[in-house]
Amino acid sequence: MRSWLGSRFPAGSSASPEFTLRAVLLGLLIGCLLCFTNLYFGLQTGWISMMSLQSALIGFLISRLLSTPITPQENVVVQTTAVATGTMPLAAGFVGIIPALGILEQDKDGSGPIQMSWLSAIGWSCAVAYFGVFMSPPLRKQVVIEEQLAFPSGTATAQLISVLHKVPLYSPDSSLRQRRGYNPLSTGDSEDAQPSSDQTGPDSEDVDAEAREVIQNTGWASLAWSFLASSLLTLSAYFFPVVFAIPLFGKYLAQQWLWTFTPSLSYVGQGIIMEFPTTLSMNLGMFVGWGVLSPISKHYGWAPGPVGDMTTGARGWILWTSLAIMSSDSLVALVPVAKEFIERLFRRKALDHVDRPNDPGLTQDDHEVETEDRLVSNHWVLWGLCGSICAGIVIVSLVFGSEGIKPWATLVGFVMGGLLSILGVRALGETDLNPVSGLGKISQLLFAVIQPGNVVANIIAGGVAEAGAQQAGDLMQDLKTGHLIHASPKAQFYGQLIGSTLSIPVTVTAYVLYSRAYPIPGPTFPAPTAYVWLSLARLLRNGELPQNSAIFMLSSAIFFGVVSVLKTSATHRQLWYAKYIPSGVAFAIGFLNTPSFSIARLIGGVIEHLYHKKFAASGGTRDIRLIVVASGFVLGEGVMSIACLVLRTFGIGVASCWGCSHGMCGGCPSAS
């Protein structure tokens, strides 16, 4: 085993420091910034990013200030720890579930608003923070080692690390799909190393050298000026809210129909990271939702209230069409994954009945490349799963009481989370999309049957199931990165545990501070996914839909079910146009958010497309430099939002509401 590894990885790589104090601290530092950033943007738009590639890039840049730069394996631990820390706002439901519980109504839901204290929110987070972490080691064995699924984002991160640290990329499967713009290093002195499919010749090493030179020579400068520009623009929008609420087609449409433009550099950076096809789908949804269905529902009196009202207005009316599209796309995309999973189970059972010693060809090979001392032991996994489930049941009961959700129902939620994690991880590995929104809806549908009429239990159980699926999926991308860079799975596991643990008080404290400074949901933080959770729970309780919304829900669900089939088929066949077939989830997000959030992301997607097209045609460093700039844009607003929160807490408000009208500027007192 040692000699086999040695022929494919740099000499002594397995003995290089991996789980080190500096790697963990660096990962926690980056992760805490991402935690605030993801909570900030998640409450605004319902969309967060893993930022694994950006974490590895920033970790590398910071490490160059140290006397001894970090090793590639340490960088894997850095980005793994950062992702575990930064994604807790979604895993623990602080961008959807917790705000949804806070807007419950006694007459509609059978329960009044549940406002969680800091201590109860800590308890809830502890209940759901570890289940997905302990699920990841056995899932890694199946989907990363045995099935060798692509996990495009994890693969892209590994490719970037290989370029930055000058190490070859292990690729046993030539069919790995890669994020465009990254080429693995040529194998150099490793005669037995296998090149990946995108490695076309000796020129690839020149491209890699050029990419490293860009990062090392201009990386800090690009990151600094993009960070500064985004920060200053965010600060100016805090004091002059109209800066982020520019009327697109006149003041009337901006005020009455919410057609404004937010020139946020962070949204542009997110669009660059999301890439052009996804931002295009989002803006198609924005146009259909806000340019077609919103006026129709208002004109015919189906949504008579103010357009932005989530109860009687057009925004609340089109929410149902968005929910139908999101659920249909997610569930249809899971069908081939579930089908293949079931077929594998039956094939495995058939193999168990065969006399393997008489037919060695049917023996299942173990493709594990790591030694036992570098893997997470089965005892850790078993005790961790049992402990996290038992502790979770007890904590949820203490936080919400037996009237909120029964202990047995919480147990069912964890079981559902484990089953749905398998489907979600497989879908993520094949398509780079974790359909957690659809998976959460499956759990809600189940609990409408086993604990009918209980809106609180419906939301909590759905959150428990979604947390496991989302966390296991995100961490699996990191394990794919570690596999390709030959980092210790045990070191990554420790980083995930530490990151998840620290993220609990950071996320809860950040949410409490935001909720004290701003109404949630409110003009600044509309928390759109909170209404998705609550609306479905209410529908399952009383069966009432807004007027004439059912026909639009049914037709859009059927249409996007067909679109999802076409997209899934084209993706599996690796057809070039697959990425341009609209994504139902991204399309639905365009409904949930006002136009101001989507247009800037489209600008970022167009920039990414044109930039890549130019550099792909001429060779060069491609989108390495662009990723640095995009990271600075996103982090700049995220970090400055903390400063704005401090200003708001101390009573330092806007300097001028000039140009603002009611409902147009989220941060202006005259608009709230």
XYZ file of C-alpha atoms in Angstrom:
672
model
C 0.000 0.000 0.000
C 2.753 2.468 0.887
C 4.639 1.859 -2.370
C 1.405 2.103 -4.349
C 0.664 5.491 -2.840
C 4.211 6.626 -3.232
C 4.052 6.159 -6.980
C 1.118 8.532 -7.270
C 1.747 11.260 -4.733
C 4.743 13.389 -3.865
C 7.323 11.682 -1.764
C 6.602 12.112 1.909
C 3.188 13.663 1.324
C 1.494 11.268 3.706
C 4.026 12.241 6.383
C 3.564 15.990 5.878
C 1.815 17.909 8.653
C -1.925 17.977 8.097
C -3.999 18.495 11.240
C -1.989 21.384 12.658
C -2.895 24.229 14.968
C -2.206 26.863 12.342
C -4.365 25.085 9.757
C -7.271 24.814 12.176
C -6.956 28.429 13.388
C -6.702 29.701 9.827
C -9.759 27.666 8.847
C -11.717 28.967 11.830
C -10.770 32.568 11.038
C -11.927 32.269 7.433
C -14.964 30.246 8.498
C -16.141 32.868 10.991
C -16.028 35.516 8.261
C -17.979 33.193 5.985
C -20.457 32.506 8.784
C -21.363 36.184 9.129
C -21.360 36.576 5.351
C -23.613 33.564 4.725
C -26.027 34.581 7.471
C -26.194 38.106 6.060
C -26.850 37.013 2.472
C -28.958 34.018 3.508
C -31.391 36.262 5.383
C -31.508 38.580 2.383
C -31.905 36.091 -0.454
C -32.080 32.548 0.943
C -28.937 31.616 -1.012
C -25.591 30.800 0.598
C -22.319 29.454 -0.773
C -19.890 26.828 0.540
C -16.966 29.019 -0.560
C -14.614 26.026 -0.357
C -12.567 27.108 -3.349
C -12.361 30.662 -2.064
C -11.358 29.410 1.406
C -8.463 27.432 -0.051
C -7.362 30.442 -2.071
C -7.499 32.869 0.867
C -5.806 30.314 3.118
C -2.950 30.068 0.655
C -2.586 33.844 0.420
C -2.547 34.307 4.197
C -0.099 31.440 4.664
C 2.430 33.235 2.483
C 2.826 35.690 5.364
C 4.069 32.853 7.574
C 7.702 31.790 7.817
C 6.780 28.322 6.549
C 3.865 28.156 4.065
C 1.165 25.591 4.685
C 1.320 22.257 2.899
C -1.385 21.232 0.390
C -2.774 18.791 2.954
C -2.948 21.584 5.536
C -4.787 23.709 2.991
C -7.362 20.933 2.642
C -7.878 21.059 6.408
C -8.132 24.870 6.211
C -10.924 24.838 3.662
C -12.681 21.873 5.306
C -12.751 23.646 8.671
C -13.831 26.912 7.038
C -16.739 25.263 5.192
C -17.952 23.472 8.345
C -17.864 26.795 10.180
C -19.326 28.945 7.437
C -22.334 26.849 6.420
C -23.921 26.518 9.878
C -26.453 29.349 9.221
C -28.145 27.077 6.672
C -27.517 23.752 8.435
C -29.080 25.006 11.684
C -31.911 26.781 9.891
C -31.088 30.374 10.811
C -31.894 31.601 7.300
C -35.277 29.863 7.128
C -36.549 27.686 9.972
C -35.816 29.972 12.919
C -37.319 33.081 11.222
C -40.344 30.959 10.219
C -40.977 29.988 13.833
C -40.800 33.664 14.750
C -43.735 34.644 12.484
C -46.211 31.946 13.535
C -49.759 33.157 14.156
C -52.061 31.607 16.731
C -55.195 31.617 14.570
C -53.491 30.218 11.474
C -50.918 27.863 12.983
C -52.259 26.839 16.376
C -49.220 28.398 18.012
C -47.960 31.894 18.580
C -44.517 33.151 17.530
C -41.579 31.205 18.978
C -38.765 33.629 19.757
C -35.722 31.634 20.764
C -33.353 32.958 23.404
C -29.605 32.803 22.924
C -29.383 29.683 25.128
C -32.258 27.854 23.426
C -30.816 28.668 20.002
C -27.472 27.244 21.166
C -29.280 24.081 22.257
C -31.133 23.729 18.946
C -27.894 24.199 17.002
C -26.129 21.547 19.082
C -29.019 19.171 18.355
C -28.498 19.315 14.570
C -24.817 20.286 14.217
C -23.137 16.874 14.383
C -25.426 14.317 12.762
C -24.262 15.174 9.231
C -20.596 15.168 10.315
C -20.815 11.576 11.582
C -22.752 10.567 8.455
C -19.936 11.679 6.178
C -17.289 8.938 6.756
C -19.474 5.974 5.651
C -20.880 8.014 2.759
C -17.340 8.897 1.683
C -16.480 5.213 1.405
C -19.400 4.639 -0.953
C -19.646 7.712 -3.176
C -16.054 8.998 -3.248
C -14.034 5.759 -3.138
C -16.248 3.046 -4.618
C -18.454 4.974 -7.041
C -15.948 7.781 -7.665
C -18.626 10.414 -8.237
C -17.390 13.674 -9.703
C -18.365 16.244 -7.016
C -17.466 19.110 -9.398
C -16.940 21.811 -6.745
C -14.758 19.531 -4.623
C -12.795 18.550 -7.699
C -12.351 22.194 -8.707
C -11.015 23.033 -5.241
C -8.539 20.152 -5.469
C -7.411 21.387 -8.876
C -6.786 24.872 -7.505
C -4.806 23.496 -4.553
C -2.758 21.341 -6.906
C -1.889 24.433 -8.945
C -1.036 26.608 -5.961
C 1.103 24.014 -4.163
C 2.668 22.320 -7.220
C 1.413 18.817 -6.461
C -0.081 16.284 -8.876
C -3.755 15.489 -8.699
C -4.736 11.873 -8.135
C -7.345 10.940 -10.753
C -8.184 7.224 -11.027
C -11.244 8.038 -13.103
C -10.684 9.915 -16.358
C -14.336 10.942 -16.453
C -14.028 13.528 -13.656
C -15.932 16.655 -14.497
C -14.130 19.858 -13.694
C -15.067 23.456 -13.136
C -13.803 25.300 -16.128
C -10.625 27.281 -15.885
C -8.533 24.863 -13.816
C -6.033 22.352 -15.117
C -4.209 19.825 -12.924
C -0.431 19.998 -12.878
C 1.475 17.665 -15.132
C 2.818 14.728 -13.208
C 6.456 15.543 -13.512
C 8.617 12.836 -11.940
C 5.750 10.475 -11.041
C 5.896 7.977 -13.850
C 2.817 6.046 -12.765
C 0.563 9.029 -12.080
C -2.507 9.152 -14.283
C -3.323 12.437 -15.994
C -6.871 13.667 -15.904
C -8.998 14.183 -18.965
C -8.330 17.918 -19.253
C -4.572 17.573 -19.245
C -3.749 17.929 -22.897
C -0.028 18.264 -23.053
C 3.099 20.060 -21.853
C 1.469 23.465 -22.190
C -0.648 22.724 -19.115
C 2.358 23.141 -16.821
C 3.045 26.546 -18.348
C -0.545 27.559 -17.628
C -0.223 26.315 -14.066
C 3.015 28.226 -13.560
C 1.367 31.358 -14.905
C -1.599 30.865 -12.564
C 0.705 30.502 -9.546
C 2.564 33.626 -10.561
C -0.700 35.572 -10.770
C -1.740 34.453 -7.279
C 1.669 35.045 -5.707
C 2.395 38.392 -7.346
C -1.007 40.060 -7.602
C -3.268 37.903 -5.417
C -3.117 40.080 -2.330
C -3.477 43.271 -4.342
C -6.522 41.993 -6.238
C -8.119 40.684 -3.058
C -7.396 43.917 -1.171
C -8.759 46.396 -3.693
C -11.872 44.311 -4.421
C -12.484 43.907 -0.672
C -12.005 47.649 -0.106
C -14.271 48.643 -2.994
C -17.084 46.381 -1.792
C -16.690 47.542 1.814
C -16.814 51.243 0.936
C -19.874 50.768 -1.288
C -21.649 48.860 1.497
C -20.799 51.552 4.060
C -22.052 54.292 1.754
C -25.314 52.353 1.263
C -25.741 52.170 5.039
C -25.618 55.951 5.413
C -27.431 56.635 2.098
C -29.835 53.693 1.530
C -30.887 54.835 -1.929
C -27.433 53.759 -3.158
C -28.671 50.145 -3.009
C -32.198 50.975 -4.240
C -31.798 52.690 -7.616
C -35.121 52.881 -9.546
C -34.892 50.887 -12.770
C -37.937 52.172 -14.675
C -38.925 55.226 -12.723
C -39.927 55.892 -9.149
C -43.491 54.587 -9.528
C -42.430 51.069 -10.583
C -39.737 51.098 -7.930
C -42.127 52.070 -5.159
C -45.254 50.159 -6.196
C -43.786 47.129 -7.990
C -40.345 46.844 -6.339
C -38.364 47.201 -9.568
C -35.108 48.561 -8.183
C -31.469 47.783 -8.806
C -28.941 47.057 -6.054
C -25.432 47.728 -7.440
C -23.845 45.537 -4.782
C -20.377 44.315 -5.662
C -20.952 41.306 -3.428
C -23.902 40.271 -5.599
C -21.683 40.692 -8.648
C -19.078 38.498 -6.949
C -21.707 35.880 -6.133
C -22.775 35.913 -9.769
C -19.176 35.256 -10.809
C -18.972 32.332 -8.391
C -22.392 30.951 -9.410
C -21.445 31.260 -13.108
C -23.485 32.528 -16.040
C -25.957 29.621 -16.604
C -27.193 29.703 -12.985
C -27.571 33.496 -12.899
C -29.390 33.349 -16.232
C -31.896 30.842 -14.811
C -32.371 33.049 -11.761
C -33.093 36.120 -13.856
C -35.482 34.252 -16.148
C -37.398 33.343 -13.008
C -37.230 36.943 -11.815
C -38.704 38.176 -15.117
C -41.531 35.615 -15.161
C -42.346 36.086 -11.477
C -42.089 39.850 -11.147
C -42.704 40.940 -14.732
C -45.551 38.584 -15.658
C -47.217 36.748 -12.768
C -47.024 39.569 -10.235
C -48.950 42.058 -12.448
C -51.443 39.339 -13.446
C -52.235 38.420 -9.836
C -52.625 42.101 -8.919
C -54.736 42.976 -11.965
C -57.262 40.185 -11.469
C -57.553 40.789 -7.725
C -56.018 37.472 -6.657
C -53.447 39.398 -4.579
C -55.170 42.664 -3.634
C -52.672 43.819 -1.010
C -49.424 45.768 -1.534
C -47.149 43.981 -3.991
C -44.439 43.308 -1.406
C -46.808 41.868 1.222
C -46.172 38.157 1.827
C -49.742 37.493 2.974
C -52.106 39.389 0.669
C -49.726 40.814 -1.937
C -48.316 39.543 -5.215
C -45.065 38.527 -3.553
C -46.901 36.074 -1.334
C -48.998 34.876 -4.295
C -46.056 34.027 -6.580
C -44.353 32.306 -3.644
C -46.620 29.312 -4.229
C -45.572 28.948 -7.861
C -41.957 29.169 -6.712
C -42.561 26.420 -4.163
C -44.111 24.171 -6.818
C -41.196 24.702 -9.219
C -38.582 24.125 -6.519
C -40.207 20.920 -5.262
C -40.863 19.511 -8.739
C -37.333 20.159 -9.979
C -35.712 18.719 -6.856
C -37.879 15.602 -6.688
C -37.605 14.781 -10.396
C -33.821 15.212 -10.247
C -33.757 12.663 -7.403
C -35.579 9.952 -9.387
C -32.551 8.660 -11.363
C -30.413 8.901 -8.235
C -32.911 6.862 -6.232
C -33.308 4.387 -9.093
C -29.567 3.796 -9.335
C -29.281 3.506 -5.553
C -31.994 0.826 -5.424
C -30.423 -1.061 -8.338
C -27.089 -1.089 -6.542
C -28.725 -2.497 -3.424
C -30.309 -5.341 -5.398
C -27.061 -6.075 -7.228
C -25.226 -6.191 -3.924
C -27.782 -8.623 -2.489
C -27.425 -10.787 -5.578
C -23.665 -10.870 -5.126
C -24.121 -11.962 -1.513
C -25.800 -15.171 -2.720
C -22.992 -16.065 -5.094
C -20.206 -18.411 -4.059
C -17.442 -15.845 -4.348
C -14.475 -18.141 -3.683
C -15.421 -20.137 -6.778
C -15.754 -17.027 -8.884
C -13.154 -14.407 -7.989
C -14.467 -12.149 -10.721
C -17.483 -11.351 -8.575
C -15.441 -10.339 -5.557
C -15.852 -6.659 -4.731
C -12.498 -4.893 -4.667
C -11.692 -2.387 -1.949
C -10.543 0.772 -3.689
C -9.605 2.590 -0.486
C -6.257 4.349 -0.895
C -5.779 5.379 2.729
C -4.349 3.307 5.548
C -6.445 2.533 8.621
C -4.622 5.031 10.824
C -5.707 7.868 8.496
C -9.386 6.875 8.409
C -12.175 7.608 10.888
C -12.825 4.426 12.849
C -16.192 2.702 12.681
C -16.479 3.018 16.459
C -16.284 6.806 16.192
C -18.985 6.766 13.512
C -21.303 4.394 15.397
C -21.031 6.109 18.776
C -21.139 9.539 17.159
C -24.338 8.817 15.248
C -26.053 7.262 18.241
C -24.853 10.022 20.574
C -25.841 12.871 18.242
C -29.308 11.376 17.675
C -29.983 10.701 21.363
C -28.671 14.103 22.420
C -30.608 15.766 19.622
C -33.894 14.165 20.716
C -33.391 15.262 24.323
C -32.316 18.815 23.421
C -35.167 19.385 20.951
C -37.648 18.201 23.582
C -36.174 20.603 26.133
C -36.157 23.547 23.714
C -39.636 23.140 22.192
C -41.436 20.970 24.735
C -43.651 17.990 24.045
C -46.349 20.273 22.603
C -43.926 21.419 19.910
C -42.730 18.022 18.720
C -42.857 14.556 20.245
C -39.539 12.776 20.945
C -40.473 9.919 18.651
C -41.173 12.437 15.897
C -37.701 13.936 16.310
C -36.250 10.430 15.990
C -38.176 9.959 12.742
C -36.752 13.273 11.567
C -33.197 12.045 12.136
C -33.950 8.768 10.354
C -35.410 10.713 7.439
C -32.323 12.919 7.461
C -30.081 9.862 7.156
C -32.048 8.408 4.257
C -32.372 11.711 2.450
C -28.648 12.397 2.965
C -27.859 9.434 0.741
C -29.987 10.793 -2.084
C -28.785 14.363 -1.591
C -25.107 13.398 -1.558
C -25.472 11.326 -4.717
C -27.301 14.139 -6.490
C -24.591 16.578 -5.397
C -21.857 14.252 -6.571
C -23.357 13.952 -10.026
C -24.825 17.417 -10.642
C -23.084 19.751 -8.131
C -26.540 20.590 -6.747
C -27.708 19.416 -3.341
C -31.548 19.453 -3.570
C -32.039 20.126 0.153
C -35.083 22.287 -0.526
C -36.922 19.368 -2.076
C -35.641 16.962 0.566
C -36.970 19.184 3.335
C -40.354 19.261 1.634
C -40.432 15.439 1.572
C -39.984 15.422 5.327
C -42.721 18.033 5.753
C -45.108 15.908 3.687
C -44.363 12.870 5.846
C -44.962 14.737 9.084
C -48.248 16.083 7.794
C -49.354 12.426 7.924
C -47.743 11.166 11.132
C -48.319 14.332 13.235
C -51.142 16.169 11.415
C -52.119 19.713 12.225
C -48.915 20.553 14.110
C -47.201 23.346 12.195
C -44.364 23.643 14.702
C -43.542 19.920 14.510
C -43.751 20.039 10.718
C -41.184 22.817 10.473
C -38.832 21.413 13.128
C -38.843 17.877 11.731
C -38.235 19.199 8.229
C -35.347 21.244 9.582
C -33.792 18.223 11.304
C -33.926 16.192 8.083
C -32.667 19.041 5.915
C -29.772 19.781 8.272
C -28.364 16.265 7.945
C -28.703 16.194 4.164
C -27.221 19.656 3.660
C -24.293 19.181 6.020
C -23.389 15.699 4.760
C -23.429 16.994 1.189
C -21.227 20.016 1.822
C -18.714 17.976 3.795
C -18.612 15.335 1.058
C -17.332 17.950 -1.389
C -14.461 18.564 1.042
C -13.738 14.843 1.349
C -13.557 14.621 -2.441
C -10.990 17.426 -2.382
C -9.010 15.600 0.296
C -9.096 12.353 -1.670
C -7.638 14.005 -4.777
C -4.909 15.799 -2.769
C -4.254 12.758 -0.549
C -5.197 14.462 2.693
C -6.087 12.414 5.742
C -9.872 11.850 6.079
C -9.362 11.720 9.846
C -7.730 15.178 9.829
C -10.647 16.539 7.797
C -13.113 14.900 10.191
C -11.473 16.619 13.161
C -11.585 19.920 11.307
C -15.288 19.423 10.587
C -16.052 18.713 14.243
C -14.101 21.749 15.469
C -15.559 24.042 12.800
C -19.128 22.942 13.503
C -18.598 23.399 17.249
C -17.220 26.939 17.042
C -19.802 27.923 14.471
C -22.642 27.295 16.928
C -21.981 30.285 19.241
C -20.814 32.433 16.314
C -23.969 31.804 14.269
C -26.341 32.170 17.210
C -24.688 35.365 18.440
C -24.708 36.858 14.951
C -28.388 36.017 14.478
C -29.353 37.450 17.867
C -27.480 40.672 17.090
C -29.105 40.988 13.663
C -32.574 40.254 15.089
C -32.117 42.944 17.748
C -30.959 45.527 15.237
C -33.372 44.679 12.394
C -36.826 43.099 12.118
C -36.519 39.554 10.718
C -38.264 39.115 8.345
C -38.215 42.792 7.397
C -37.153 45.250 4.677
C -33.429 44.670 5.161
C -33.638 40.925 5.812
C -36.785 39.539 4.135
C -35.794 35.918 4.885
C -37.701 34.535 1.851
C -37.126 30.862 2.659
C -38.890 31.341 6.009
C -42.118 31.911 4.115
C -41.476 28.818 1.980
C -41.249 26.638 5.093
C -44.230 28.253 6.799
C -46.448 28.353 3.710
C -46.080 24.628 3.034
C -46.670 23.794 6.706
C -49.851 25.908 6.673
C -51.043 24.300 3.454
C -50.568 20.835 4.914
C -52.511 21.935 8.020
C -55.555 23.589 6.488
C -55.313 22.923 2.739
C -56.018 26.539 1.738
C -54.270 28.080 -1.253
C -54.424 31.692 -2.449
C -57.048 32.372 -5.081
C -56.308 30.778 -8.483
C -52.751 29.852 -7.480
C -53.356 26.089 -7.801
C -53.550 26.080 -11.615
C -50.290 28.009 -11.910
C -48.620 25.726 -9.373
C -49.712 22.584 -11.206
C -48.780 23.804 -14.686
C -45.382 25.138 -13.582
C -44.620 21.942 -11.636
C -45.388 19.808 -14.710
C -43.410 22.073 -17.016
C -40.326 22.153 -14.815
C -40.641 18.438 -14.132
C -40.175 17.912 -17.874
C -37.366 20.485 -17.967
C -35.633 18.706 -15.071
C -35.845 15.383 -16.926
C -34.249 16.963 -19.994
C -31.537 18.670 -17.941
C -30.739 15.506 -15.957
C -30.564 13.433 -19.132
C -28.341 15.957 -20.914
C -26.071 16.226 -17.865
C -25.615 12.462 -17.613
C -24.781 12.343 -21.332
C -22.380 15.268 -20.803
C -23.923 17.333 -23.600
C -22.516 20.826 -23.955
C -25.870 22.569 -23.739
C -26.928 20.852 -20.491
C -25.779 23.777 -18.346
C -27.954 26.187 -20.357
C -31.174 24.284 -19.700
C -32.804 26.314 -16.902
C -32.320 25.089 -13.355
C -35.686 24.902 -11.607
C -34.240 25.735 -8.197
C -32.399 28.821 -9.490
C -35.490 29.814 -11.485
C -37.606 29.565 -8.319
C -35.103 31.648 -6.328
C -35.757 34.411 -8.868
C -39.404 34.391 -7.700
C -38.500 34.536 -4.015
C -36.277 37.597 -4.302
C -37.115 41.032 -5.616
C -35.458 42.049 -8.912
C -32.789 44.060 -7.072
C -31.123 40.863 -5.826
C -31.026 39.051 -9.178
C -29.886 41.643 -11.694
C -26.492 42.301 -10.076
C -25.847 38.545 -10.010
C -26.576 38.373 -13.728
C -23.980 41.088 -14.286
C -21.480 38.920 -12.413
C -22.447 35.888 -14.472
C -21.974 37.818 -17.716
C -18.574 39.066 -16.533
C -17.550 35.486 -15.690
C -18.711 34.246 -19.097
C -16.955 36.965 -21.094
C -13.780 36.802 -19.019
C -13.551 33.053 -19.327
C -14.322 33.143 -23.040
C -11.530 35.635 -23.631
C -8.897 33.778 -21.645
C -10.027 30.341 -22.792
C -9.432 31.471 -26.344
C -6.000 32.943 -25.663
C -4.711 30.503 -23.051
C -3.421 32.214 -19.948
C -4.558 32.048 -16.380
C -8.282 31.911 -17.180
C -10.545 32.714 -14.240
C -8.011 32.376 -11.408
C -7.668 36.140 -11.063
C -11.428 36.572 -11.395
C -12.057 34.178 -8.505
C -9.738 36.291 -6.326
C -11.667 39.456 -7.178
C -15.043 37.769 -6.645
C -13.916 36.547 -3.231
C -12.922 40.081 -2.249
C -16.281 41.436 -3.381
C -18.256 38.896 -1.333
C -16.122 39.123 1.801
C -15.997 42.925 1.643
C -19.742 43.380 2.094
C -19.961 40.467 4.528
C -17.319 41.940 6.834
C -18.630 45.495 6.500
C -22.091 44.222 7.455
C -20.601 43.491 10.888
C -19.444 47.100 11.160
C -22.886 48.311 10.058
C -24.465 46.063 12.679
C -22.298 47.678 15.357
C -23.290 51.143 14.143
C -26.954 50.204 14.214
C -26.640 48.710 17.704
C -25.167 51.956 19.044
C -27.922 54.011 17.461
C -25.891 55.476 14.599
C -28.406 55.519 11.740
C -28.594 56.707 8.160
C -27.294 60.126 7.224
C -29.964 60.881 4.631
C -33.143 59.265 3.292
C -33.051 61.424 0.173
C -34.623 59.606 -2.750
C -36.268 56.911 -0.625
C -39.969 56.176 -0.665
C -42.121 53.820 1.346
C -41.119 50.226 0.634
C -38.236 51.131 -1.680
C -35.145 51.423 0.549
C -34.730 48.652 3.086
C -32.386 50.497 5.448
C -34.164 53.830 5.549
C -36.498 54.531 8.498
C -38.994 56.197 6.155
C -39.283 52.928 4.239
C -39.777 50.608 7.184
